[in-house]
PDB file of C-alpha atoms in Angstrom:
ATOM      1  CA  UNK A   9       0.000   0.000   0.000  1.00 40.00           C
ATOM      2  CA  UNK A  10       1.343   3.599  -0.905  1.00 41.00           C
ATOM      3  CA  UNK A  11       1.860   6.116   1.876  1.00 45.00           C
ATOM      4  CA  UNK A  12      -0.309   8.716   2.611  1.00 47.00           C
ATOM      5  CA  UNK A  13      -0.781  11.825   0.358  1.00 49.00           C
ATOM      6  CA  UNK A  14      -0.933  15.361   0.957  1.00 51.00           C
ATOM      7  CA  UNK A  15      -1.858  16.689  -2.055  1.00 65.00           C
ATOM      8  CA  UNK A  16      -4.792  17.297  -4.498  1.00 82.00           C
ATOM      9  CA  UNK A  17      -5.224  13.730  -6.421  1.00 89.00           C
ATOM     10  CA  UNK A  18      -5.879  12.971 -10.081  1.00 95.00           C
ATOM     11  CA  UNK A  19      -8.108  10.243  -9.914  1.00 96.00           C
ATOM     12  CA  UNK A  20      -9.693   7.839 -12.885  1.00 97.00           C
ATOM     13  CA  UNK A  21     -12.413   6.528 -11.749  1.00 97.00           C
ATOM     14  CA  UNK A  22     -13.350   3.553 -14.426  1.00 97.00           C
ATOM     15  CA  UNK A  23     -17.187   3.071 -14.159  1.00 96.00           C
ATOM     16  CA  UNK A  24     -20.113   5.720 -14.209  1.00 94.00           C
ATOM     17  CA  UNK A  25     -22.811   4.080 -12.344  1.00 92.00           C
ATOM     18  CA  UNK A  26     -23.954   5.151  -8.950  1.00 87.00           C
ATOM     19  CA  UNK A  27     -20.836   4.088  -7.102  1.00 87.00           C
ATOM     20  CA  UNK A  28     -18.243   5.858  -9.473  1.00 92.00           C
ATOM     21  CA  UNK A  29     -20.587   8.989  -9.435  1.00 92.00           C
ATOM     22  CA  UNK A  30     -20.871   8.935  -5.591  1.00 86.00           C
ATOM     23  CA  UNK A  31     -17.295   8.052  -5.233  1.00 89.00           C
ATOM     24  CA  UNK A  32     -16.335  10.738  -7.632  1.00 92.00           C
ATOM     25  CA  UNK A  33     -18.267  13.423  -6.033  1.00 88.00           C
ATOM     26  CA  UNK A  34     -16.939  12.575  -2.556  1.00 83.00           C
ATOM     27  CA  UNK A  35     -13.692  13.369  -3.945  1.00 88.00           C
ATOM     28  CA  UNK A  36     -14.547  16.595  -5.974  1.00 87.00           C
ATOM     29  CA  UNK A  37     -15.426  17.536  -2.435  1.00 81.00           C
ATOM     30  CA  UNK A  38     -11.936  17.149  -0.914  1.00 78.00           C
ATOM     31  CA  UNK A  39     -10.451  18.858  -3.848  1.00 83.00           C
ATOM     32  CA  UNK A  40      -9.243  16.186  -5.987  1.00 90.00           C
ATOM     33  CA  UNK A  41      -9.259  16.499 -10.161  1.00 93.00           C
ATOM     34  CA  UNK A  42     -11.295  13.698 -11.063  1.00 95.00           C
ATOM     35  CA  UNK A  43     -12.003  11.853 -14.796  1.00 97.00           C
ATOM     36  CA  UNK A  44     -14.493   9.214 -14.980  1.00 97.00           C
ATOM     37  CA  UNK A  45     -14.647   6.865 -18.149  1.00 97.00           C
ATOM     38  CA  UNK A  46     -17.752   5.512 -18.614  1.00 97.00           C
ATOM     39  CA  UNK A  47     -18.986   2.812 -21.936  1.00 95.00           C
ATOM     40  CA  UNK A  48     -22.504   3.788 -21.892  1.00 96.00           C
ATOM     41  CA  UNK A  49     -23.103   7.712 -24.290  1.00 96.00           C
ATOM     42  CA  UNK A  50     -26.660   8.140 -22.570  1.00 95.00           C
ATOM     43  CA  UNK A  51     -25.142   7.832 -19.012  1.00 95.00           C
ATOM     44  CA  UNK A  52     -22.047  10.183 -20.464  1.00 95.00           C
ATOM     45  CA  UNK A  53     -24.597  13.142 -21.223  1.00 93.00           C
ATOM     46  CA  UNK A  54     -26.230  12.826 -18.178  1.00 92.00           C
ATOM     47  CA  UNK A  55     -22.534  12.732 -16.049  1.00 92.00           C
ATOM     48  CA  UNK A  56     -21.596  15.751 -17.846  1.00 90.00           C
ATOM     49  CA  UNK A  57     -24.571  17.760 -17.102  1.00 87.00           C
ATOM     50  CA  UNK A  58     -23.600  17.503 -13.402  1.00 83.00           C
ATOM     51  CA  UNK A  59     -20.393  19.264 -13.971  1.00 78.00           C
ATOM     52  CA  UNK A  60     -18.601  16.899 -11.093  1.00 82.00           C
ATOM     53  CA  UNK A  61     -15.118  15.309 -13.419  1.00 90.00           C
ATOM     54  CA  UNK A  62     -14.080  15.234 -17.224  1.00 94.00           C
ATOM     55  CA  UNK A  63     -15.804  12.691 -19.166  1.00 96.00           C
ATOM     56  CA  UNK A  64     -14.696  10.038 -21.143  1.00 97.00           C
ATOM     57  CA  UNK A  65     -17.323   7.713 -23.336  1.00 97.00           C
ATOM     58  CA  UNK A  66     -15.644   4.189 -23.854  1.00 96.00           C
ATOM     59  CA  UNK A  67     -14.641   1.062 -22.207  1.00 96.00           C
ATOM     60  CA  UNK A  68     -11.614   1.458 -19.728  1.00 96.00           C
ATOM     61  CA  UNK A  69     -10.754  -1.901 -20.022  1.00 94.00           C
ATOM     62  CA  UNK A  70     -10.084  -1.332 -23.834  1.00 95.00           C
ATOM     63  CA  UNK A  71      -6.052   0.078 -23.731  1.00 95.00           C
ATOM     64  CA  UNK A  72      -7.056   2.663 -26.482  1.00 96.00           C
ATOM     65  CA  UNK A  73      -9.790   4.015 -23.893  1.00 97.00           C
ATOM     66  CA  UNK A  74      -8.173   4.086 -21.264  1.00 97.00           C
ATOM     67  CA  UNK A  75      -4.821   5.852 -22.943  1.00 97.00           C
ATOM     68  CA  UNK A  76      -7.528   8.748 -23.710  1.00 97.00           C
ATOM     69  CA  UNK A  77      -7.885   9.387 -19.282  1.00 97.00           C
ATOM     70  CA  UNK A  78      -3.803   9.484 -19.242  1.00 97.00           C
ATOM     71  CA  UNK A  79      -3.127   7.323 -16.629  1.00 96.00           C
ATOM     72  CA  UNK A  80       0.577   8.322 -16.918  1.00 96.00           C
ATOM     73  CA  UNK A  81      -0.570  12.096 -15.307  1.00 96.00           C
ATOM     74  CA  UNK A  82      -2.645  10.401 -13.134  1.00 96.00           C
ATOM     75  CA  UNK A  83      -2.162   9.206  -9.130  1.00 95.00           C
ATOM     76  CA  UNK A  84      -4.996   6.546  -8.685  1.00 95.00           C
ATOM     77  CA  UNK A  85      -7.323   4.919 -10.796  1.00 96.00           C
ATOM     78  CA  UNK A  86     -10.194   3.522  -9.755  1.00 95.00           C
ATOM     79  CA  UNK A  87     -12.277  -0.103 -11.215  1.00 96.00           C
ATOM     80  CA  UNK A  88     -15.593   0.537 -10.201  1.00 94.00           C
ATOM     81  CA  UNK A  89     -17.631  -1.250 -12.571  1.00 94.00           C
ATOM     82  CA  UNK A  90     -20.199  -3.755 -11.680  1.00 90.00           C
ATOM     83  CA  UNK A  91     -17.636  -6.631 -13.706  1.00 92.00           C
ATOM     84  CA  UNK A  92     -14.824  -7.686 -10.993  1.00 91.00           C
ATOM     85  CA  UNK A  93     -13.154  -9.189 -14.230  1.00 92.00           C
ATOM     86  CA  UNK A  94     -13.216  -5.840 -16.028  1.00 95.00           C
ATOM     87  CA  UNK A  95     -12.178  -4.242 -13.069  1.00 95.00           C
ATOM     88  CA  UNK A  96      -9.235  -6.394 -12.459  1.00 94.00           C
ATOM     89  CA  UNK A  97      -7.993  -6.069 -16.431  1.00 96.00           C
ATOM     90  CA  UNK A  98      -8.345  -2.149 -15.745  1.00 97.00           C
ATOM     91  CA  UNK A  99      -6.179  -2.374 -12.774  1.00 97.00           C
ATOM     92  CA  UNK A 100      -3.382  -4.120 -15.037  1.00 96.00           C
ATOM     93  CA  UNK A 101      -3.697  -2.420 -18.095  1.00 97.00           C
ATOM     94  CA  UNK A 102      -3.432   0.712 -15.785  1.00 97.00           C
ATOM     95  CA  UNK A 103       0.038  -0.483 -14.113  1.00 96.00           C
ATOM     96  CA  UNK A 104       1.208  -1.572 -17.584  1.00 95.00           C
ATOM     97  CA  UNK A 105       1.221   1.695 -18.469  1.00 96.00           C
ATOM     98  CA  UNK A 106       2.215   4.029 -15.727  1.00 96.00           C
ATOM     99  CA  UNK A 107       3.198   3.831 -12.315  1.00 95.00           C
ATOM    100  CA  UNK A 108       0.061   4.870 -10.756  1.00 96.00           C
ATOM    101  CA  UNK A 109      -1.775   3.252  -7.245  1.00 95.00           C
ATOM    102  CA  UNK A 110      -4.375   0.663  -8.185  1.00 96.00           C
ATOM    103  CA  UNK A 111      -8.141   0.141  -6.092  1.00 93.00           C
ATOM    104  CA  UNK A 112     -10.655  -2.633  -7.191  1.00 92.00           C
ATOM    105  CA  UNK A 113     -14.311  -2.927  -6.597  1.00 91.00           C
ATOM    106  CA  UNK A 114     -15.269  -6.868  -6.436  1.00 86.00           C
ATOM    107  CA  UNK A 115     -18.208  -7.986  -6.021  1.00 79.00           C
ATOM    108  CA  UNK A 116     -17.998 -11.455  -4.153  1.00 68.00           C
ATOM    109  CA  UNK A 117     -15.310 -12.666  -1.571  1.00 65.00           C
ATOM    110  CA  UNK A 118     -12.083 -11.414  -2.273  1.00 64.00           C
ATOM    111  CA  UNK A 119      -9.785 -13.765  -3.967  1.00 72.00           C
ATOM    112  CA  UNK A 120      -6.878 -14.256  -1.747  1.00 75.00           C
ATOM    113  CA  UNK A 121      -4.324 -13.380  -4.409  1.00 84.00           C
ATOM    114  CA  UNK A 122      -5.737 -10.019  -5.430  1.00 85.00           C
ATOM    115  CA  UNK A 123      -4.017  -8.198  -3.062  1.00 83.00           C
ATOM    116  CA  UNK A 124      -0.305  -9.155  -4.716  1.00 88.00           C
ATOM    117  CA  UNK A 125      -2.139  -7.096  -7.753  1.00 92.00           C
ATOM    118  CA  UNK A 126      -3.574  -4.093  -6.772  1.00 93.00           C
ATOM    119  CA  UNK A 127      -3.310  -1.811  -3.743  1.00 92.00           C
ATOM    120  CA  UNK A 128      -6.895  -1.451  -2.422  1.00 88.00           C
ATOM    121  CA  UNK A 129     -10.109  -3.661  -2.825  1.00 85.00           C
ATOM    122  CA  UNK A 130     -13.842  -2.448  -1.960  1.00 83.00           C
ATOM    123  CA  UNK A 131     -16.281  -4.483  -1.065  1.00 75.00           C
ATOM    124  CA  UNK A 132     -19.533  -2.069  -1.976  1.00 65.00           C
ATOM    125  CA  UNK A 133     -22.203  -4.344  -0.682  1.00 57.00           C
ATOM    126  CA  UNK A 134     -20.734  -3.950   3.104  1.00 50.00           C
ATOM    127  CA  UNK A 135     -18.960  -0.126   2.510  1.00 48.00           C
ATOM    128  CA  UNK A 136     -20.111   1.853  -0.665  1.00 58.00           C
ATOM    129  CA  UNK A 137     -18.427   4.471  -1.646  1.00 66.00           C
ATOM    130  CA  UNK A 138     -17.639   6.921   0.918  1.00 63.00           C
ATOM    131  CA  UNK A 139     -15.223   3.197   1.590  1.00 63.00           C
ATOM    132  CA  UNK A 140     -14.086   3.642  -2.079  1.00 68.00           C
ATOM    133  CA  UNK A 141     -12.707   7.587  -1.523  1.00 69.00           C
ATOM    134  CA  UNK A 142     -11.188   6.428   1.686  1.00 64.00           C
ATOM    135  CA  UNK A 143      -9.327   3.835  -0.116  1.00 67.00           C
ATOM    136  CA  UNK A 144      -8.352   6.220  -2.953  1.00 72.00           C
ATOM    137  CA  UNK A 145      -7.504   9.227  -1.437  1.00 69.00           C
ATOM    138  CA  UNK A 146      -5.560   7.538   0.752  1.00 62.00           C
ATOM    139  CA  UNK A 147      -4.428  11.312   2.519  1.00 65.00           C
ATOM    140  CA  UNK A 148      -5.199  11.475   6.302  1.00 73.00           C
ATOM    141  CA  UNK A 149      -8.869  12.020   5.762  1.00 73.00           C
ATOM    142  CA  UNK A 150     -11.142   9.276   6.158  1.00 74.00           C
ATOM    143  CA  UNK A 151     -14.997   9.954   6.075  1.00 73.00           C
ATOM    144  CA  UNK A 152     -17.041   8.026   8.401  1.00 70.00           C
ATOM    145  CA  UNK A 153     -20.749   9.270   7.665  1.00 65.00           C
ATOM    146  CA  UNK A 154     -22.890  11.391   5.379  1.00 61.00           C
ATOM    147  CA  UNK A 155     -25.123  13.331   7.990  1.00 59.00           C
ATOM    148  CA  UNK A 156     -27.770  13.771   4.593  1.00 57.00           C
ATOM    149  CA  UNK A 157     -27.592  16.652   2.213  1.00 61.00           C
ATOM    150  CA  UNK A 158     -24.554  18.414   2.075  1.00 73.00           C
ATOM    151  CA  UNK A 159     -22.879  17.352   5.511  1.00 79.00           C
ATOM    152  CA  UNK A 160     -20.395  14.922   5.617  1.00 79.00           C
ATOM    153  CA  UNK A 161     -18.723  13.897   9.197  1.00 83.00           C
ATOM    154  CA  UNK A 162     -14.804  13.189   8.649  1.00 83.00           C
ATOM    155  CA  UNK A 163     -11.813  12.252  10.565  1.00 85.00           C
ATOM    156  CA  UNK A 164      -8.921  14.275   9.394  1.00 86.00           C
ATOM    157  CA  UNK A 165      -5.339  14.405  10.776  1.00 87.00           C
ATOM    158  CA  UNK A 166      -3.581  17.474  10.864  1.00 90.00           C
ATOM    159  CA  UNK A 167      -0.562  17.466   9.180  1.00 87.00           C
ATOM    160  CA  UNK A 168       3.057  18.761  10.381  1.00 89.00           C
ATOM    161  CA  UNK A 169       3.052  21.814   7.875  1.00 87.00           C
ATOM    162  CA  UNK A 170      -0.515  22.695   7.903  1.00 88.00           C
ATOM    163  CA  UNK A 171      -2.052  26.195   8.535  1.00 92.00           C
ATOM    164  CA  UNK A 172      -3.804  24.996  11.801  1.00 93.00           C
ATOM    165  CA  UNK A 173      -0.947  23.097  13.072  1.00 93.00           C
ATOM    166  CA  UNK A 174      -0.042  23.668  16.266  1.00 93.00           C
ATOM    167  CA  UNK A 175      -2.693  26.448  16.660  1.00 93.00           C
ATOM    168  CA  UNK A 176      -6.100  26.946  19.548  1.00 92.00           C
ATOM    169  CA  UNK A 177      -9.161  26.530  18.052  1.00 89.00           C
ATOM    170  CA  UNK A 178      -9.612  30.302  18.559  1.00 89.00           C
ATOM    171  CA  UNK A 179      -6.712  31.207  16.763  1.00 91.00           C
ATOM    172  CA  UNK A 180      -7.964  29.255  13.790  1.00 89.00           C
ATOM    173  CA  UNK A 181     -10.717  31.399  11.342  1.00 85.00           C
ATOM    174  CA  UNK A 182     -12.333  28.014   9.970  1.00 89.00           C
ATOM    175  CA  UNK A 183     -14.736  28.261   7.197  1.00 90.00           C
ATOM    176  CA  UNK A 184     -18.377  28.733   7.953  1.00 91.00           C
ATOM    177  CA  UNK A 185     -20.107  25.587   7.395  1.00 89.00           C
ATOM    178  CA  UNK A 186     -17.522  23.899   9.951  1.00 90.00           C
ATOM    179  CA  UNK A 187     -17.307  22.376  12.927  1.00 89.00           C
ATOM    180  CA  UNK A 188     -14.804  20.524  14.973  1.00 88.00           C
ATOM    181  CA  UNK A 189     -16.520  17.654  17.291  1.00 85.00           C
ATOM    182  CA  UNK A 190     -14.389  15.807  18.812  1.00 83.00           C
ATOM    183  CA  UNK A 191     -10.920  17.006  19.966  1.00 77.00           C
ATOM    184  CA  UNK A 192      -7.930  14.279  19.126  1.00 69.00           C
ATOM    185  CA  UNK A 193      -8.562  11.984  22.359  1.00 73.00           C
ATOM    186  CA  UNK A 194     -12.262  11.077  21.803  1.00 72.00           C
ATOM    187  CA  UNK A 195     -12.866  12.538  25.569  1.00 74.00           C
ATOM    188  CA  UNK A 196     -14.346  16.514  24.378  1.00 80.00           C
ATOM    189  CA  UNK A 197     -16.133  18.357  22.323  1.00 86.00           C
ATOM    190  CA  UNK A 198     -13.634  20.625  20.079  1.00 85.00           C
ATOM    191  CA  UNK A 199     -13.884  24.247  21.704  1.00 86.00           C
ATOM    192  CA  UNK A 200     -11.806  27.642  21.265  1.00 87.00           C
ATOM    193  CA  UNK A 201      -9.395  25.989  23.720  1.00 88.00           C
ATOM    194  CA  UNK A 202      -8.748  22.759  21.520  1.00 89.00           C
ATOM    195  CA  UNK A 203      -5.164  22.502  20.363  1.00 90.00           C
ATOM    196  CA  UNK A 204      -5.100  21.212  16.489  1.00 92.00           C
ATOM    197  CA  UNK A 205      -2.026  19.342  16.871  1.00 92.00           C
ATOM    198  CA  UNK A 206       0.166  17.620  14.389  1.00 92.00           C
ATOM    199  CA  UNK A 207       0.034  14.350  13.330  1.00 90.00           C
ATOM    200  CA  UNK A 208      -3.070  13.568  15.675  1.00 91.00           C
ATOM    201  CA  UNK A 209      -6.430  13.223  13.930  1.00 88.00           C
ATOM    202  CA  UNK A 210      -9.931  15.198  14.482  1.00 90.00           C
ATOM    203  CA  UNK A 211     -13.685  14.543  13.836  1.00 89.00           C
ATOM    204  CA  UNK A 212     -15.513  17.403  11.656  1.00 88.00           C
ATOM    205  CA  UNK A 213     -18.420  17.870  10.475  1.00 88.00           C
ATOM    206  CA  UNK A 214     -18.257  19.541   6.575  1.00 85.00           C
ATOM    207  CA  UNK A 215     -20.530  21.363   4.138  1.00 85.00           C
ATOM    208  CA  UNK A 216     -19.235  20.117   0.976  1.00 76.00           C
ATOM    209  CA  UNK A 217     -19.256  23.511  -0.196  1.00 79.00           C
ATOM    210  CA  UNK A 218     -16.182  24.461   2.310  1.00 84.00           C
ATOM    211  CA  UNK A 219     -14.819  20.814   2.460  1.00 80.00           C
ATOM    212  CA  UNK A 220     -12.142  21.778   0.747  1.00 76.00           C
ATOM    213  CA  UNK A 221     -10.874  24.596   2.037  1.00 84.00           C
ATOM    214  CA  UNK A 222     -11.187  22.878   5.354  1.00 86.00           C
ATOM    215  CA  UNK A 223      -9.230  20.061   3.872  1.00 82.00           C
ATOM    216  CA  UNK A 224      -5.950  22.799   2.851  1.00 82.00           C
ATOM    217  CA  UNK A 225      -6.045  24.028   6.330  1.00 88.00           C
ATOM    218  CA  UNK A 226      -5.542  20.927   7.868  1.00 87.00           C
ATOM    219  CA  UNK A 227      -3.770  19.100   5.490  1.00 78.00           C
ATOM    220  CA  UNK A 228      -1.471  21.756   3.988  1.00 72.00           C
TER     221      UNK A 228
END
């Protein structure tokens, strides 16, 4: 498994269907440049109405196809499809041709050998896809629940060189729209006289409209 990121991803996210839409939105939210690459041109027009990643009509398991989302400028891609097959071809053709972090949906118990292949699996029928972002972003930021709407409840860990490291709670000017909960030992609410300090890791609840400004002040 790859150590954890600090900066903005580019993700391919192979599969338009309600988990590669919901997995690629989650991580739109936190920032991250996302292109998803989907077979089916009805589902295409109605991806790129909602404006969330660049669009690619075709099948990613097809090298031609999947040359067109550039793995080679990419960090992660992601097999999402419903096909565990197709997902696992993706996942080679994608190492074949760049040196880019690998994460699998399958759809049944996980063959043992899988994980010598790729670098994260997802099991959607027990996670979804706020599991899928976790596995892909990969950063310090894991999300544990969407509150409904436009709230999302995250565990983020505040790394060494961010803007709030180090810093009181009311020293910090976080975005409206944010909140911290739970202070680093699970024991208190987060109030003005919570210390955000590095390297230890803090529940939040997010708008996604701010998520990502959040996410630059605590992870740099």
């Amino acid at each position: 498994m790859s150590e954890s990121v600090t900066h903005d991803l580019r993700v391919i996210v192979a599969g338009g269907g309600e988990m590669g839409v919901r997995t690629a939105e989650l991580l739109d939210d936190r920032g991250h440049d996302v292109v998803i690459v989907e077979s089916d041109p009805d589902r295409c027009d109605e991806l790129a109405d909602r404006y969330i990643a660049t669009i690619i009509e075709g099948d990613a398991s097809r090298p031609a196809t999947l040359r067109q989302a550039q793995p080679e400028r990419s960090d992660v891609i992601a097999a999402l499809t419903d096909d565990e097959t197709t997902n696992f071809a993706i996942c080679m053709a994608a190492q074949r041709m760049s040196d880019i972090r690998t994460v699998m949906r399958i759809s049944e118990t996980a063959d043992e050998l899988y994980e010598e292949f790729v670098d994260g699996l997802v099991f959607p029928e027990r996670l979804g896809a706020r599991a899928a972002t976790n596995e892909i972003a990969n950063g310090g930021v894991r999300t544990i629940e969407d509150i409904g709407g436009n709230v999302e409840v995250v565990e983020v860990e505040v790394a060494d060189d961010a803007p709030v490291a180090g810093k009181r709670l009311d020293e910090v000017r976080l975005p409206r729209g944010s909140l911290i909960i739970v202070d680093y030992r699970g024991d208190r609410l987060g109030g003005p006289d919570t210390v955000l300090e590095p390297g230890h890791r803090y529940v939040l609840a997010v708008e996604s409209n701010v998520a990502d400004e959040v996410m630059n002040l605590f992870r740099g």
